[in-house]
Amino acid sequence: MAQVPQTFFDALAVRTWCGLALEALGRAREEIDAINVYPVADGDTGTNLYLTVESAVAAVEAVFAAHEVEASNPGRPSLAEAARAMAHGALIGARGNSGTILAQLLRGMAQVLAADGDNAHTDGQGLRLALRRAADAARQAVAHPVEGTVLSVASAAADAAGGADGDCGTVARAAYDGARAALAATPGQLAVLERAGVVDAGGRGLVAVLAALVETFTGEVPGRVAVAAVVGHARVEVSQGAQGVAGGTDCVGGAVEVSHGGQGVVGGTDCVDGAEEVSYGGQGVAGATDCVDGAEGGGPAYEVIYLLEADDLAVARLRERLDALGDSLVVVGGDWLWNVHVHVDDAGAAVEAGVEAGRPYRIRITHFGADDVHTVRGAGRPRERVQRAVVAVVPGEGLAGLYTEAGATTVLARPGEPPASGELVEALRRAHAREVVLLPNDPELRHTAAAAVDQARAEGIRVSLIPTRSAVQGIAALAVHAPERRFDEDVVSMTAAAGATRYGEVAVAERQAWTMAGICQAGDVLGLIDGDVAVIGADVTTVAETVLDRMLAAGGELVTLVLGDEAPESVAERLEARVREAYLAVDTVVYRGGRQGALLLIGVE
């Protein structure tokens, strides 16, 4: 569907731009990954940019959703609210060197767009100032700026925008044209790009983001950008969809995920003490005859990224310490929340520096030089792939255990923290199967799951997405899963079982809002059926009984109850008794879901 051009830069324009940028990066992701040779040829720049913008989109959508359900003041958020949400979402979701710089670009723009909180919108002059602030902020965030990178492209975009007179569409078009010209010049500024015959991957991603800005204000989609560079008289082509840049051996890096509290990466060895997850899912590394540990011939072995809560003074000291430890240092953010990115040989020291500065969390450590994508800690030969696996998103620890016992690979979705597509891709890789069935168990994850499936398919994994909308539908699908059947037959059977399961939920309202059942107040007990609020009450058990009766009115053979930690102990007993008394030949099964957000999940098959 064609986008309606935006006249001014307001909250709706922020929302539209973020959505179009995500779509543009989704289309260009593999192409950008394939030309990623600087600062490290790890083939993930496109993916990192996509995940960064995906997080920004989620934050902006959350702000709009909050205004839409607020009964006392329904409507749109202000430009300041939307811009701050965009910047915050990008900051907390930034991945890799280019993603971290993009987050700072968006933060710089937000500082201008949100400067006057009373303004509902800004014009071409405001956009010019925002682009200038963005380019300057990004350059200041990088310890040692290098020309021929996304920084050069951002500066050129701001320069071109500064010379444009007119509305937002005119300014956006000028910025895009300036960025595109600067991108074409990057091989002449950076030797590693010239040797590989490609333009800068981060810069290519920024051009895609600016193309989305043009489309936001004009409705026009700028033309395709060339990613191959002319070197001498020879033109080096990079095929779309490649996992690495051709011209070298098939080197694959590994990823080491370390949660806060598991900071045991010591020196340059691949050793993680106390880590929640160790996964090896790097893209192809290429561009030389040997494996590449760093940028050009033997750079640092690890990429370290974490969010950090700290004051400005502590961050200034942290910059100095990290700069002495490694390279590619980018520290973005402010107001006590920062995103830190650095390439080092001593990952443990980089994390310890963060601990001394404040509170680091969401720590991600990637090893650039792992021997094989499926070898854990250098342990010899890669293990064989299994034929088929199931990956499921689950809302609580109890359900995670249940799904795991049934043979599924699980992704835990904590309340208010839905997984990004990158986490789903990692889970699809971790399942280590030729064929994978993905159960998202949440209607809000449909686009995220689809993006993950596309990425996994591009890596040669056969994936089928069953659009389960609740964990109880996933349980029904998993119950009929039969790996010995043909893949298509298994998927059809699982899909039918999920589709035949009605799902309900009992939860507590967080705020006053309009619902299908009327206006609810904060603290009200809500009964949902198939995603819509059907009952508003004050007692959990009473609401749960009403929901169950309405669901069983259409018939059923099996009732599944999943209790959250905060559900009353008596509710399960009361519902089981209700089924025995009023519904003959209907069985009931009860599970403990743990901290799952909802008080109770109900499934009727």
mmCIF file of N, CA and C in Angstrom, residues 11 14-15 18 55-65 77 82-83 85-87:
data_model
loop_
_atom_site.group_PDB
_atom_site.id
_atom_site.type_symbol
_atom_site.label_atom_id
_atom_site.label_comp_id
_atom_site.label_asym_id
_atom_site.label_seq_id
_atom_site.Cartn_x
_atom_site.Cartn_y
_atom_site.Cartn_z
ATOM 1 N N ALA A 11 4.861 13.596 14.768
ATOM 2 C CA ALA A 11 4.963 12.259 15.356
ATOM 3 C C ALA A 11 4.623 11.178 14.341
ATOM 4 N N VAL A 14 7.536 10.555 12.123
ATOM 5 C CA VAL A 14 8.536 9.720 12.803
ATOM 6 C C VAL A 14 8.148 8.253 12.685
ATOM 7 N N ARG A 15 6.897 7.960 12.953
ATOM 8 C CA ARG A 15 6.408 6.584 12.887
ATOM 9 C C ARG A 15 6.531 6.021 11.470
ATOM 10 N N CYS A 18 10.294 5.475 10.486
ATOM 11 C CA CYS A 18 10.882 4.291 11.120
ATOM 12 C C CYS A 18 10.390 3.009 10.437
ATOM 13 N N SER A 55 14.268 -2.131 16.875
ATOM 14 C CA SER A 55 14.070 -1.724 18.262
ATOM 15 C C SER A 55 13.491 -0.313 18.335
ATOM 16 N N ALA A 56 13.921 0.577 17.434
ATOM 17 C CA ALA A 56 13.368 1.928 17.391
ATOM 18 C C ALA A 56 11.894 1.900 17.024
ATOM 19 N N VAL A 57 11.542 1.072 16.041
ATOM 20 C CA VAL A 57 10.143 0.941 15.620
ATOM 21 C C VAL A 57 9.277 0.463 16.781
ATOM 22 N N ALA A 58 9.753 -0.530 17.510
ATOM 23 C CA ALA A 58 8.985 -1.067 18.639
ATOM 24 C C ALA A 58 8.723 0.006 19.686
ATOM 25 N N ALA A 59 9.721 0.846 19.945
ATOM 26 C CA ALA A 59 9.565 1.900 20.951
ATOM 27 C C ALA A 59 8.559 2.955 20.494
ATOM 28 N N VAL A 60 8.619 3.327 19.214
ATOM 29 C CA VAL A 60 7.685 4.320 18.686
ATOM 30 C C VAL A 60 6.260 3.763 18.690
ATOM 31 N N GLU A 61 6.110 2.510 18.284
ATOM 32 C CA GLU A 61 4.779 1.895 18.272
ATOM 33 C C GLU A 61 4.207 1.813 19.689
ATOM 34 N N ALA A 62 5.065 1.579 20.666
ATOM 35 C CA ALA A 62 4.602 1.501 22.051
ATOM 36 C C ALA A 62 4.059 2.846 22.524
ATOM 37 N N VAL A 63 4.700 3.936 22.115
ATOM 38 C CA VAL A 63 4.217 5.268 22.493
ATOM 39 C C VAL A 63 2.864 5.549 21.848
ATOM 40 N N PHE A 64 2.720 5.207 20.571
ATOM 41 C CA PHE A 64 1.430 5.408 19.901
ATOM 42 C C PHE A 64 0.348 4.552 20.549
ATOM 43 N N ALA A 65 0.692 3.309 20.871
ATOM 44 C CA ALA A 65 -0.293 2.411 21.489
ATOM 45 C C ALA A 65 -0.743 2.943 22.837
ATOM 46 N N PRO A 77 0.874 10.857 20.097
ATOM 47 C CA PRO A 77 1.916 11.461 20.923
ATOM 48 C C PRO A 77 2.428 12.734 20.258
ATOM 49 N N ALA A 82 7.572 11.074 20.323
ATOM 50 C CA ALA A 82 7.897 10.087 19.291
ATOM 51 C C ALA A 82 9.387 10.075 18.986
ATOM 52 N N ALA A 83 9.989 11.271 18.898
ATOM 53 C CA ALA A 83 11.418 11.344 18.590
ATOM 54 C C ALA A 83 12.256 10.749 19.719
ATOM 55 N N ALA A 85 11.291 8.454 21.823
ATOM 56 C CA ALA A 85 11.076 7.005 21.798
ATOM 57 C C ALA A 85 11.925 6.354 20.718
ATOM 58 N N MET A 86 11.965 6.960 19.544
ATOM 59 C CA MET A 86 12.804 6.450 18.454
ATOM 60 C C MET A 86 14.266 6.352 18.884
ATOM 61 N N ALA A 87 14.770 7.426 19.487
ATOM 62 C CA ALA A 87 16.171 7.445 19.905
ATOM 63 C C ALA A 87 16.438 6.432 21.013
#
